Backbone as a ProteinNet text record, in pm:
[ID]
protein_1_A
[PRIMARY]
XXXXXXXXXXXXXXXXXXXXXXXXXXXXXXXXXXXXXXXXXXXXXXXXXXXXXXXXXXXXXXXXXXXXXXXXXXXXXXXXXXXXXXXXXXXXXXXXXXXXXXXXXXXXXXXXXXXXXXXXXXXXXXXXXXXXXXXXXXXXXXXXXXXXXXXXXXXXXXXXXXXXXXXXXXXXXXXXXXXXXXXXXXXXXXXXXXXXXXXXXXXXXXXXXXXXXXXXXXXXXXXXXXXXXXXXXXXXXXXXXXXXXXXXXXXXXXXXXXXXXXXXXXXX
[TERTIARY]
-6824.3	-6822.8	-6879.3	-6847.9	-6729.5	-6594.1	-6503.6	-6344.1	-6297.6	-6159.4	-6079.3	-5898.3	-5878.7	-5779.1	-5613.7	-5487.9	-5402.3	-5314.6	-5208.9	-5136.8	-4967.2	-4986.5	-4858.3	-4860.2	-4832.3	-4818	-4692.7	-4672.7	-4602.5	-4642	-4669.4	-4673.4	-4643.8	-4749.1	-4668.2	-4786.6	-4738.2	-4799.2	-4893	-4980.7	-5085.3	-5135.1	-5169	-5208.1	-5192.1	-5119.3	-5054.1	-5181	-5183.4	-5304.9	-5230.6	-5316.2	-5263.6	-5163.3	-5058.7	-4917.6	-4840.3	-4843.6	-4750.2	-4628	-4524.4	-4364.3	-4306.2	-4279.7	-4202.7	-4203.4	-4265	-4277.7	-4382.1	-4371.3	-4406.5	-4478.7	-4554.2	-4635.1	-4533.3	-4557.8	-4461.7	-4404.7	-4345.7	-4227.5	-4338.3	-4236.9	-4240.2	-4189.4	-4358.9	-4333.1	-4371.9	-4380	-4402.3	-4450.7	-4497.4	-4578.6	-4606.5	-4581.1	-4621	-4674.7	-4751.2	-4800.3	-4927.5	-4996.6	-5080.6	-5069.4	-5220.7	-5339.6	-5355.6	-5473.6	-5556.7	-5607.7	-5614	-5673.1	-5595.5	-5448.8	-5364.4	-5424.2	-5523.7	-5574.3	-5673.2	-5625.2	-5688.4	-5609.7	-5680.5	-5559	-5524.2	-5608.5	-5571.1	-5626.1	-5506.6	-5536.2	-5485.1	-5539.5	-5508.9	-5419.2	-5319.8	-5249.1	-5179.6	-5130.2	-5078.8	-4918.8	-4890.1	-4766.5	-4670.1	-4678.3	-4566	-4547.2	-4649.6	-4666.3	-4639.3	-4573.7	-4494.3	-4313	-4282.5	-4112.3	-4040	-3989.6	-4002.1	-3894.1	-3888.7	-3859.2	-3728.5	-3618.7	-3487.3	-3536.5	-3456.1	-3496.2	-3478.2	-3366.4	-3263.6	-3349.3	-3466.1	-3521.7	-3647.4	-3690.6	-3844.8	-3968.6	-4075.7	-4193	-4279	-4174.5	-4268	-4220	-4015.8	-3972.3	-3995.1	-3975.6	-4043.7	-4116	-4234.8	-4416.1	-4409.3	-4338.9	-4233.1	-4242.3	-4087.7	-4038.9	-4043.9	-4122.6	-4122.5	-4180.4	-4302.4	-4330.2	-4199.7	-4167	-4090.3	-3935.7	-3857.1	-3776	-3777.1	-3826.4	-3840.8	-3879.3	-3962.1	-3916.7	-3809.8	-3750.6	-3624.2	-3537.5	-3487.3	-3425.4	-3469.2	-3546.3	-3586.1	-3514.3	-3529.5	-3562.2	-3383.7	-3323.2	-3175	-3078.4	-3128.1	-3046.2	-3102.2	-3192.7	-3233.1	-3331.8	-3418.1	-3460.9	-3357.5	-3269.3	-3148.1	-3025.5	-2957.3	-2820.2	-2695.1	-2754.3	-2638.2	-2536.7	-2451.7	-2272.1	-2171.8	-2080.1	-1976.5	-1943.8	-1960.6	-1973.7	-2056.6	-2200.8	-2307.8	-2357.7	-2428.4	-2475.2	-2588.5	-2730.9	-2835.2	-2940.9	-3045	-3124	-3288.4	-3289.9	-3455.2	-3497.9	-3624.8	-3771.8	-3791.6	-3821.1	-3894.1	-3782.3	-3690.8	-3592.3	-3636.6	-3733.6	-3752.9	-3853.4	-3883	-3992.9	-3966.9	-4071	-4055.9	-3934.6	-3998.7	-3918.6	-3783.3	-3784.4	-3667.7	-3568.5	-3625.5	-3522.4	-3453.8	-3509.4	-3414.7	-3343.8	-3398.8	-3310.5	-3196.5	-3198.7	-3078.4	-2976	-3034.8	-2909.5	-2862.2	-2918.1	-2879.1	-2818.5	-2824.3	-2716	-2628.7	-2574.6	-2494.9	-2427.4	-2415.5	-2355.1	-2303.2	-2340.3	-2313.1	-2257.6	-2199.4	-2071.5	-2147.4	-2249	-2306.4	-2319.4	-2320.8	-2340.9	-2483.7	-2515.2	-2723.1	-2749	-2830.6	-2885.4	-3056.4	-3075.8	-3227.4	-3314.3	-3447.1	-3504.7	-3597.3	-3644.3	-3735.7	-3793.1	-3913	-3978.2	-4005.4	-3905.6	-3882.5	-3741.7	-3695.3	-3549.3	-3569.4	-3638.9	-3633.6	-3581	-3719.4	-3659.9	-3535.5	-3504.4	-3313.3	-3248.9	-3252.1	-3166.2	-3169.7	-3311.8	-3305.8	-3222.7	-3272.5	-3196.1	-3102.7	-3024.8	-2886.6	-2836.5	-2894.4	-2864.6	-2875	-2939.3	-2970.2	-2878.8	-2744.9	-2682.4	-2715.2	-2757.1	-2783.1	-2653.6	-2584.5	-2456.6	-2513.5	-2623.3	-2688.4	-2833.2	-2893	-3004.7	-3076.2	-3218.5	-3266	-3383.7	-3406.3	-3565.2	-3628.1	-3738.3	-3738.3	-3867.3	-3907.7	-3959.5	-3941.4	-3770.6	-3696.9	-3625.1	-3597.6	-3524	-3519.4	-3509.3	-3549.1	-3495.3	-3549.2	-3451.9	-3351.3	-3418.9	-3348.8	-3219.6	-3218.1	-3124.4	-3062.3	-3042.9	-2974.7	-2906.4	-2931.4	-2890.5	-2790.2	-2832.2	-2732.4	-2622.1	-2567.3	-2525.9	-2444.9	-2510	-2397.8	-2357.9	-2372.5	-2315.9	-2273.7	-2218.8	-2151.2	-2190.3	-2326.5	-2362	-2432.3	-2365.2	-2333.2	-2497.5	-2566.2	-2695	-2642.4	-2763.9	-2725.6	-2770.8	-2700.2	-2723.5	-2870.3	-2930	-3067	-3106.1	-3303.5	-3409.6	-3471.7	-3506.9	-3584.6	-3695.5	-3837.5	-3922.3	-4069.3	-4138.9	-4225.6	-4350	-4317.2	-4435.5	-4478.6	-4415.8	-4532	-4595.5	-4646.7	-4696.9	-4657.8	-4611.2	-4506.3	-4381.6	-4307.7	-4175.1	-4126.7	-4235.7	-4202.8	-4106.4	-4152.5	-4064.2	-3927.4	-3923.5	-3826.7	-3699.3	-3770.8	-3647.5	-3624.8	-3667.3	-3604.8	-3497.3	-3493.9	-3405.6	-3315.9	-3279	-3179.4	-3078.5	-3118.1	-3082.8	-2969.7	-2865.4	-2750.6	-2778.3	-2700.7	-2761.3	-2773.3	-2855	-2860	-2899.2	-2997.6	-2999.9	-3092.2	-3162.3	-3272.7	-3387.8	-3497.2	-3582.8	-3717.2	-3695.2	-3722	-3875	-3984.8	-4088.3	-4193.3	-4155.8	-4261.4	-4340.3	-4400	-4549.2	-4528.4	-4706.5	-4740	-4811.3	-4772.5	-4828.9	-4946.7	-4833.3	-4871.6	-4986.4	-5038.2	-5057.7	-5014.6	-5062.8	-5027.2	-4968	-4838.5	-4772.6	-4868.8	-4828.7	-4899.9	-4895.7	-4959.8	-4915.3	-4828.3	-4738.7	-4603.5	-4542.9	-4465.6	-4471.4	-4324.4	-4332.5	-4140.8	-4072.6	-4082.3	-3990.4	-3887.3	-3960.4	-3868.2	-3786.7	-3812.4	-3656.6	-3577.3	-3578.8	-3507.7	-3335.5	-3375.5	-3247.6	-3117.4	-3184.8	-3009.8	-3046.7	-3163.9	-3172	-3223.6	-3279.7	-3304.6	-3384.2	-3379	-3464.6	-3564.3	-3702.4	-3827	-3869	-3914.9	-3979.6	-4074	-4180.8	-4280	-4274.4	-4210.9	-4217.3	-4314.6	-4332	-4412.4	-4351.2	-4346.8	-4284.2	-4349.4	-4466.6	-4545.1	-4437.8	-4421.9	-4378.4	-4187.1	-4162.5	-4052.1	-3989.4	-4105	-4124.7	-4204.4	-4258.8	-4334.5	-4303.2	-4158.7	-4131.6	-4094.1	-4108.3	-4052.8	-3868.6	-3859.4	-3689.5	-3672.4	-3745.5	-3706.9	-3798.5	-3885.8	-3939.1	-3798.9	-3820.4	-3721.5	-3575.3	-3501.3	-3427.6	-3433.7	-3523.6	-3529.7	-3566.3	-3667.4	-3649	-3561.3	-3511.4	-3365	-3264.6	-3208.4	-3148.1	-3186.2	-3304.2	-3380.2	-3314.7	-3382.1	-3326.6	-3176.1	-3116.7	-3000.4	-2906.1	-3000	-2927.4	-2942.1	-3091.2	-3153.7	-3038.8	-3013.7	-2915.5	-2790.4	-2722.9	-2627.6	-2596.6	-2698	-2675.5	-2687.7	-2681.3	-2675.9	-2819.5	-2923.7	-3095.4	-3078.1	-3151.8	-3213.2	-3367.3	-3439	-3604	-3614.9	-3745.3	-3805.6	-3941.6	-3925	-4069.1	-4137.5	-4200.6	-4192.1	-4340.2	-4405.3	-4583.7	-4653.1	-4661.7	-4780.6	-4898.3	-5038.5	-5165.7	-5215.1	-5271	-5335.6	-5462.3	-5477.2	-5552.3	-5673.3	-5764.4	-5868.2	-5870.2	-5731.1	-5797.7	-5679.4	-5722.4	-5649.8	-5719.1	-5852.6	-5906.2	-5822.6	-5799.3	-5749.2	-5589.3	-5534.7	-5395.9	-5405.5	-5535.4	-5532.5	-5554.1	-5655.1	-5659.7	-5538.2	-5462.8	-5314.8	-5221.5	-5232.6	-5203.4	-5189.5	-5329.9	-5413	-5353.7	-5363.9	-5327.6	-5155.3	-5101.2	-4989.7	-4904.9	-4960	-4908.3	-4819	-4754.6	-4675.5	-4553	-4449.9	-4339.3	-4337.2	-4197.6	-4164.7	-4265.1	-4244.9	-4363.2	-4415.9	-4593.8	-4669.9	-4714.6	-4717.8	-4748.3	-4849.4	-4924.2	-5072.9	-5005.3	-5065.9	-5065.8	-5205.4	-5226.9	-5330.1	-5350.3
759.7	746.2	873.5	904.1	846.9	852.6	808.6	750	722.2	773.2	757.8	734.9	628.7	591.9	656.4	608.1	683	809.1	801.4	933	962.2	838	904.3	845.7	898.6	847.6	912.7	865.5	944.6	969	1030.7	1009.5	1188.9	1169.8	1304.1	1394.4	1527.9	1610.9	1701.6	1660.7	1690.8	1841	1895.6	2041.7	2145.3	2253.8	2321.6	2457.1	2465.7	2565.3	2693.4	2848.7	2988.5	2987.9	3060	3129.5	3003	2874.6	2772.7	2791.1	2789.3	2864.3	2733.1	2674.9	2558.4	2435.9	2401.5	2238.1	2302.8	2195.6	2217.4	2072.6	2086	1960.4	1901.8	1739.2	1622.4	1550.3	1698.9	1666	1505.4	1448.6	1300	1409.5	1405.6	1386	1341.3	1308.4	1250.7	1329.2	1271	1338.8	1229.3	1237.7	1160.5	1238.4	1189.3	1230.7	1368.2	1318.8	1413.5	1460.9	1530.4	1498	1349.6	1333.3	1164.9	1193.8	1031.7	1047.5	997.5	901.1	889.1	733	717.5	582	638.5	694.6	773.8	732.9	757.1	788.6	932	1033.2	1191.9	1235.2	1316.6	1409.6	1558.1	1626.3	1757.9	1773.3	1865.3	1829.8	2004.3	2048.6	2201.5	2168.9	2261.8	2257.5	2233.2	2274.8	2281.5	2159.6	2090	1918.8	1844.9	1901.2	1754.7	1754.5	1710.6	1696.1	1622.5	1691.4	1636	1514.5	1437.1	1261.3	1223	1220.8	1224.7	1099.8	1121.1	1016.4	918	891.6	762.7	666.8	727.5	631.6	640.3	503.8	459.7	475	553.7	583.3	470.2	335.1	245.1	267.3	235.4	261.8	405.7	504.5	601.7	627.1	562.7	571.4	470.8	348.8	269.2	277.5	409.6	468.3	611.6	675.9	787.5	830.6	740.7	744	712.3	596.5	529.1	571.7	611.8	697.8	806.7	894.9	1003.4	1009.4	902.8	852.5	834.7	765.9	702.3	795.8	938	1028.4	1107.2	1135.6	1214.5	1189.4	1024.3	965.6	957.9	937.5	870.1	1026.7	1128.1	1204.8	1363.3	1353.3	1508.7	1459.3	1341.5	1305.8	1311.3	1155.3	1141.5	1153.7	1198.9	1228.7	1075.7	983.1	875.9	884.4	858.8	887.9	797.6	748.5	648.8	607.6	511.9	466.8	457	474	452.2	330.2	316.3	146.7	166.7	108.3	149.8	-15.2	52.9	-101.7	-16.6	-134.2	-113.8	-219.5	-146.4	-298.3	-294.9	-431	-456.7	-419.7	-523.6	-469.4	-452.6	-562.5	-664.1	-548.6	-475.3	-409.3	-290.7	-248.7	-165.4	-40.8	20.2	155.2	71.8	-13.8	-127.5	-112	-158	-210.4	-99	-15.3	101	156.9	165	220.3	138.7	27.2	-55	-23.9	-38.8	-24.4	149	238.5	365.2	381.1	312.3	348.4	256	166.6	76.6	165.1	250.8	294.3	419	456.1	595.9	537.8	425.6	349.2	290.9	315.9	250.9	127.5	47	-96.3	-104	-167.5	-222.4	-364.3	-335.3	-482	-419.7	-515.6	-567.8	-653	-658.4	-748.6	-782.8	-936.5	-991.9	-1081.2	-1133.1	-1271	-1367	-1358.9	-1522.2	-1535.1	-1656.8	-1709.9	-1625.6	-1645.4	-1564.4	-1432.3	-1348.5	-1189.4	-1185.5	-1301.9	-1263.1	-1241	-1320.4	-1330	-1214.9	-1135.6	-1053.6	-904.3	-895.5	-820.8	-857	-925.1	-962.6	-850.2	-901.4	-895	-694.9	-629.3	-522.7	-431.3	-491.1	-431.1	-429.3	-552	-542.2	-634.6	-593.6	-680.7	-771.2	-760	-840.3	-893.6	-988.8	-1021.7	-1074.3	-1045.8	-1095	-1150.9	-1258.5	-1303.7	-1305.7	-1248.5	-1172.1	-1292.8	-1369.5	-1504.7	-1624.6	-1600.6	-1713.7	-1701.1	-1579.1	-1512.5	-1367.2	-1332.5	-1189.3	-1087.8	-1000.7	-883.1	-797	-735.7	-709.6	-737.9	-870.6	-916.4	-987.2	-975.5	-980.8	-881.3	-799.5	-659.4	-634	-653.1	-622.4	-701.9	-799.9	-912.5	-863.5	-809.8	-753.3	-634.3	-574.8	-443.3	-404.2	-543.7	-600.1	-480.8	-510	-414.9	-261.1	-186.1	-52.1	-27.4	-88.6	-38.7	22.4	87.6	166	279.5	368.5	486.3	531.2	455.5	546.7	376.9	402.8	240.4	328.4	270	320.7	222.4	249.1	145.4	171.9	119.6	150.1	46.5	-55.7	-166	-77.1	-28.5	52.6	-52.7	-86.9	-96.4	-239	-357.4	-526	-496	-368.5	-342.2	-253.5	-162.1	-47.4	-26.4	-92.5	-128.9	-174.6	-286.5	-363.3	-287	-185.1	-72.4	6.2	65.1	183.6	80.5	-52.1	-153.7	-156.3	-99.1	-119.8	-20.2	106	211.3	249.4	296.5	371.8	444.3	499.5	688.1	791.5	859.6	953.8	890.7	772.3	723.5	783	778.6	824.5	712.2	702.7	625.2	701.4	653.4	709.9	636.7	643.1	544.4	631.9	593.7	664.1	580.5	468.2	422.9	305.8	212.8	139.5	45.6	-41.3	-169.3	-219.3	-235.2	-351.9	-228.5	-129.2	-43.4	22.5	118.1	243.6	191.4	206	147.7	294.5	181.8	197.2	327.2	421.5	489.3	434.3	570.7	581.2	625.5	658.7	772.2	799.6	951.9	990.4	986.4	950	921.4	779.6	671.7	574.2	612.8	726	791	800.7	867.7	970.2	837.5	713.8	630.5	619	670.2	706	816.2	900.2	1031.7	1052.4	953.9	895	1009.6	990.8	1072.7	996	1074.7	1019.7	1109.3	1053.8	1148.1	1091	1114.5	1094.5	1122.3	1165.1	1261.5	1164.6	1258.2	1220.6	1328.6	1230	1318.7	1442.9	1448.6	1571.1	1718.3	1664.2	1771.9	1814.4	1720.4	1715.3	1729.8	1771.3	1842.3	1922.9	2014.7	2101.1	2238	2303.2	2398.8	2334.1	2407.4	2356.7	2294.7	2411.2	2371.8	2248.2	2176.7	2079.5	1949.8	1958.2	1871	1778.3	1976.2	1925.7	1873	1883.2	1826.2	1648.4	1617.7	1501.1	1430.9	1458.3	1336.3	1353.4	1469.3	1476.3	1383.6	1350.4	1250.2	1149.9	1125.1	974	909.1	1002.5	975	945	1032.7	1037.6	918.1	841.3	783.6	604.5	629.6	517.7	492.7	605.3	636.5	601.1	633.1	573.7	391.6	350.6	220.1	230.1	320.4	258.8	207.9	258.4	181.2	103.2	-43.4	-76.8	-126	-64.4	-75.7	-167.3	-279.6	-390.3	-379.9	-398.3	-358	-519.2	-615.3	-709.6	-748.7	-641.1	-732.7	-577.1	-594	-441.4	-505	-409.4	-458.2	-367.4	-380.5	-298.8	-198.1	-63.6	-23.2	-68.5	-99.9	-189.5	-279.5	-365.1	-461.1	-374	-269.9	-212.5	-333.9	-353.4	-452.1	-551.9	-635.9	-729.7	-741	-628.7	-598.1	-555.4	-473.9	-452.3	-625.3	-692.5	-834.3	-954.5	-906.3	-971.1	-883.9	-785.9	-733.9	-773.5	-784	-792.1	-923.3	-1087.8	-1203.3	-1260.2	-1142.9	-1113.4	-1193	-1168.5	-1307.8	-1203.1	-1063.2	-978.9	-950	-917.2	-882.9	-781.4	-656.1	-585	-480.6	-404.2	-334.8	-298.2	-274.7	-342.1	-182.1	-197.7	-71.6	-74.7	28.6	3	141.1	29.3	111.8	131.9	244.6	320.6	220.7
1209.2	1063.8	998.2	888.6	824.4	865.8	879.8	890.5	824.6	831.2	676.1	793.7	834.3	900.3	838.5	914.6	811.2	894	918.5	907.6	892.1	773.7	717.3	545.7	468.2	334.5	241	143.5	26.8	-114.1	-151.6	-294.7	-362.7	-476.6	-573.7	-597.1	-608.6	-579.2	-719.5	-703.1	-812.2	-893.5	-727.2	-731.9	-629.1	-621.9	-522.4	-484.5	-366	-358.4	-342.4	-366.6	-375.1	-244.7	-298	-233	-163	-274.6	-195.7	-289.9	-309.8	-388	-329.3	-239.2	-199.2	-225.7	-284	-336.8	-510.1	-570.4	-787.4	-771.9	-851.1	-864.9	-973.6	-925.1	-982.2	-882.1	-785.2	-659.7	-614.3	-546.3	-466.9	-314.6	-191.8	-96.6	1.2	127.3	238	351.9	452.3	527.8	661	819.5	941.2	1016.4	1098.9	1235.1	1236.6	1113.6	1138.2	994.3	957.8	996	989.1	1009.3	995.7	832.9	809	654.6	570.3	538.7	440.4	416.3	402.7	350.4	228.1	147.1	37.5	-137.6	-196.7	-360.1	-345.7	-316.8	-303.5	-137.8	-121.3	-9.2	36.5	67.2	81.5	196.9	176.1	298.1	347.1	446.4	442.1	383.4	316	259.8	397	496.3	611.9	663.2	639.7	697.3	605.1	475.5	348.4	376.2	325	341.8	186.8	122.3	-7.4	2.8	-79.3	-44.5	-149.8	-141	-259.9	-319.3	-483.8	-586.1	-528.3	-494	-467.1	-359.6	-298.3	-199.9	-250	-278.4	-319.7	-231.2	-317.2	-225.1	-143.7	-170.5	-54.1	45.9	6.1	139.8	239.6	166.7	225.6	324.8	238.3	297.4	427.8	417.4	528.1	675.6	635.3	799.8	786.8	731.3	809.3	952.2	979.1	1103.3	1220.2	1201.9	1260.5	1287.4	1158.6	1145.3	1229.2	1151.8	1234.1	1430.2	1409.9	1593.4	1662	1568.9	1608.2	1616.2	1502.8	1511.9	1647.8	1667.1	1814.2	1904.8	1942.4	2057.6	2038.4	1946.5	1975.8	1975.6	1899	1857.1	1993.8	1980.8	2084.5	2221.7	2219.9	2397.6	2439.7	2447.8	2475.5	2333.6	2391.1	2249.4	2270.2	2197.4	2233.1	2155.7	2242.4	2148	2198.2	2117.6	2140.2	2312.8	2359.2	2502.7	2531.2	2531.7	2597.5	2585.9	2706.5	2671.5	2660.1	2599.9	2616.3	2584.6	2644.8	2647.7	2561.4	2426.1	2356.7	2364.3	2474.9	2479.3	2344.8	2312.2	2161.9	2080.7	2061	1984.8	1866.3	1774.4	1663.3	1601.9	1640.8	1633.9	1563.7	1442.1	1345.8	1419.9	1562.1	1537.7	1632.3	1679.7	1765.1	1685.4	1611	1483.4	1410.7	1417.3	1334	1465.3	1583.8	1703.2	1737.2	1700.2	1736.3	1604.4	1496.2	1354.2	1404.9	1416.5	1426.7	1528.8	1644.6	1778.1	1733.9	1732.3	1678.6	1550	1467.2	1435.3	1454.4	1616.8	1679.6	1758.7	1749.4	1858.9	2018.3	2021.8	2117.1	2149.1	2286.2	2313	2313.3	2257.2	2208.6	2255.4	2405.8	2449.6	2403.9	2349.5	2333.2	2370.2	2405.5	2464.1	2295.5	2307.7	2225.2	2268.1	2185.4	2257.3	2216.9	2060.4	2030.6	1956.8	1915.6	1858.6	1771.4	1680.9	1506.5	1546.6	1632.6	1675.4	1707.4	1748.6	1836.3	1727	1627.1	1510	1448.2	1402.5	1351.3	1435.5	1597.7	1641.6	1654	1633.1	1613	1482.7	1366.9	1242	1256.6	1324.5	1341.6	1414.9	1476.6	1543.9	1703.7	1760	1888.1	1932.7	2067.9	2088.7	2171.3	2261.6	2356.9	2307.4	2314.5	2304.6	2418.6	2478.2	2564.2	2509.7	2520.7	2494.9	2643.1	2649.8	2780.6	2847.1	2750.1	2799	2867.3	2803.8	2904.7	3019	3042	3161.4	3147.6	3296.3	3322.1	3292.4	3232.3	3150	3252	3337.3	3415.1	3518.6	3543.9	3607.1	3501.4	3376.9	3273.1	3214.8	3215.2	3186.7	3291.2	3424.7	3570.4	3547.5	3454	3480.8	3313.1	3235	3104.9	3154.2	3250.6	3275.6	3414.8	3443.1	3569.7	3703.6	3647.8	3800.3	3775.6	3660.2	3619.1	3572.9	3529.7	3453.9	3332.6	3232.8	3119.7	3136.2	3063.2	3042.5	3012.8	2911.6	2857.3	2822.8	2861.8	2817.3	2697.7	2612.9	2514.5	2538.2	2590.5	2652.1	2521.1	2484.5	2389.8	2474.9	2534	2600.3	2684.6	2804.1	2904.4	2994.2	3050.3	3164.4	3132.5	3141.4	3099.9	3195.9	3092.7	3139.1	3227.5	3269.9	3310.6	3448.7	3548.4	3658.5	3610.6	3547.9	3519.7	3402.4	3364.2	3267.3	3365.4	3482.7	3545	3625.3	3670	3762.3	3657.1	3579	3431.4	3420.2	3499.1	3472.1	3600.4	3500.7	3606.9	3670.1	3767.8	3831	3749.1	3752.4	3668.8	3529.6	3503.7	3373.4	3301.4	3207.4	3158.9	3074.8	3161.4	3108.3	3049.8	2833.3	2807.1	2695.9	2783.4	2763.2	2674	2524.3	2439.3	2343.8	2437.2	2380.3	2477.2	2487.7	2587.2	2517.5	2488.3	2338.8	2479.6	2587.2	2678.1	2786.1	2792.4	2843.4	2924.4	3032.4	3050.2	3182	3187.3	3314.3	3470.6	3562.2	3680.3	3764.5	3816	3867.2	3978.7	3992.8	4105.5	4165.4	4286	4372.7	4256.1	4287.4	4219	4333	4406.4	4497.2	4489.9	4382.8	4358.6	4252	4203.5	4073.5	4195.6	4290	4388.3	4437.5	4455	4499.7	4398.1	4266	4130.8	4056.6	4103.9	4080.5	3929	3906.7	3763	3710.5	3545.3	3466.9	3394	3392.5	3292.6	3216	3109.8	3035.5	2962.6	2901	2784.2	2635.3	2599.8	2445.5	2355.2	2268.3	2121.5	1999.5	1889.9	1761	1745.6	1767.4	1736.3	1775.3	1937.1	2005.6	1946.1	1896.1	1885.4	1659.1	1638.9	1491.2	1474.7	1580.6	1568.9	1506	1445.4	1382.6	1235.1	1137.9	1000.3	1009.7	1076.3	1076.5	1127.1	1245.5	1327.8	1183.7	1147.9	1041.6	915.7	900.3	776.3	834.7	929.6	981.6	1021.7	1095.1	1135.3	1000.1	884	800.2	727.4	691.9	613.4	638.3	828.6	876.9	833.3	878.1	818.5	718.4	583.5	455	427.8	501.7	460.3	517.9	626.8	684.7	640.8	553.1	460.4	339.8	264.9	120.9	193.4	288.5	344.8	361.3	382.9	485	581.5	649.4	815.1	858.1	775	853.5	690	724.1	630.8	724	579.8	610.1	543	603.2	567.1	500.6	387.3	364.1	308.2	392.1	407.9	315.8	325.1	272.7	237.4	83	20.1	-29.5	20.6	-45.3	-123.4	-197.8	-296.1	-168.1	-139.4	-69.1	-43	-159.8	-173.9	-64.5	-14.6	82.5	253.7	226.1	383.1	508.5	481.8	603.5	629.7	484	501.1	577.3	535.1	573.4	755.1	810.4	948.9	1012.6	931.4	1005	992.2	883.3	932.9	1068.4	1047	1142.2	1299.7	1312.5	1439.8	1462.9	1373.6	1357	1344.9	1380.4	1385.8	1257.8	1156.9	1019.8	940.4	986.1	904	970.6	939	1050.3	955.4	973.8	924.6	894.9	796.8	759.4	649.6	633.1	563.2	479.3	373.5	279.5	183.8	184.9	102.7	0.4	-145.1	-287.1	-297.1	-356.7	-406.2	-567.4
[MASK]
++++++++++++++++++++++++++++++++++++++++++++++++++++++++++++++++++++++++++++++++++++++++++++++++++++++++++++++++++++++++++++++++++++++++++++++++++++++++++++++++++++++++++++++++++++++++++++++++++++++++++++++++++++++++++++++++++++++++++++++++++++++++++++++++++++++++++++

């Protein structure tokens, strides 16, 4: 302490410090993954780390998915590049960045099996562009998956649980597939020899957005998609429950109590 939680927000820009020419105070912009601190009314931020935010999309939705978004652009468009034919499997379909990975491959012509862990989630990944649904409570994801893809596995796992699924997404995967595990709800899956990639020659990787917006060019690119792909239709964001900042506690202890789906936005 002190702590000031937080690292992504939107709002408008007040006061520009010496030799910033690229953004005018008024502009509406946005900002993920750094620094810490967007649980504030004002914050200082480096000009290279904002991304200015088009009219047409509202600073809740915004403030929303840019984390998430911009994940999702990484992971679908430059980890792995999915394109018309691919089949692909997302743990946690239902799930903030799930859910936009399934509407966004689904309209890059991809087949979208998803796993979830209750009826409601199915529906919604349904509603999201998933062609398969697994509730992974009632039967086993894996030998479900073997069984929609008559044997073949998929191309690319988009795994976010981590150590639940981790075995059970690489048994998913074609030769040469790519399992691509960037976060661990359920924790840090187990160590493992690489010698069990070696029987379909499989690919792993780790990424994090950081690494994967680390030049301006690559920034302004990925939420540009985002946006553009929000103003389009093809993602719709849920912005399901806003609290006045004042009660951020209250909003982490729904959280925790799992009483929110979608995602939850604090006004200043």
């Amino acid at each position: 302490m002190p702590f000031t939680p937080g690292m992504e927000a939107v709002g408008e820009v007040i006061a520009l410090g010496p030799g910033v020419t690229d953004r005018k105070v008024g502009e509406v912009v946005g900002y993920a993954s750094g620094p810490m601190g967007s649980y504030t009314e004002e914050q200082i931020l480096p000009a290279n780390k904002v991304v200015p935010v088009p009219p047409s999309i509202s600073p809740s939705i915004a403030a929303s998915v840019m984390l998430k978004g911009m994940t999702a652009q990484y992971l679908l468009r430059r980890c792995f590049k999915v394109e018309p034919g691919h089949t692909i499997l997302v743990q946690a379909a239902a799930g903030g960045v799930g859910s936009l990975l399934c509407q966004w491959a689904n309209s890059l012509g991809a087949t979208v099996i998803g796993t979830v862990s209750t009826k409601e989630k199915a529906a919604q990944a349904k509603d999201d562009g998933c062609h398969h649904v697994i509730i992974y409570k009632e039967e086993d994801f894996a030998a479900r998956v073997n069984e929609i893809t008559s044997g073949n596995g998929v191309d690319v796992v988009y795994d976010s649980v981590g150590k639940d699924t981790f075995q059970g997404s690489l048994a998913c995967l074609k030769t040469r597939g790519y399992m691509v595990c960037f976060g661990q709800s359920s924790g840090t899956p187990d160590p493992f020899p690489l010698s069990v990639l070696a029987p379909k020659s499989l690919f792993l990787t780790r990424p994090s957005l950081m690494q994967y917006t680390a030049t301006r060019g690559e920034l302004l690119e990925t939420a540009g998609e985002v946006f553009a792909n929000i103003a389009s239709g093809v993602l719709r964001v849920r912005v399901n429950h806003t609290y006045p900042l004042s009660q951020a506690a209250q909003a982490h202890a729904d959280l925790e109590s799992r009483k929110t789906s979608g995602s939850v936005v604090l006004l200043p």
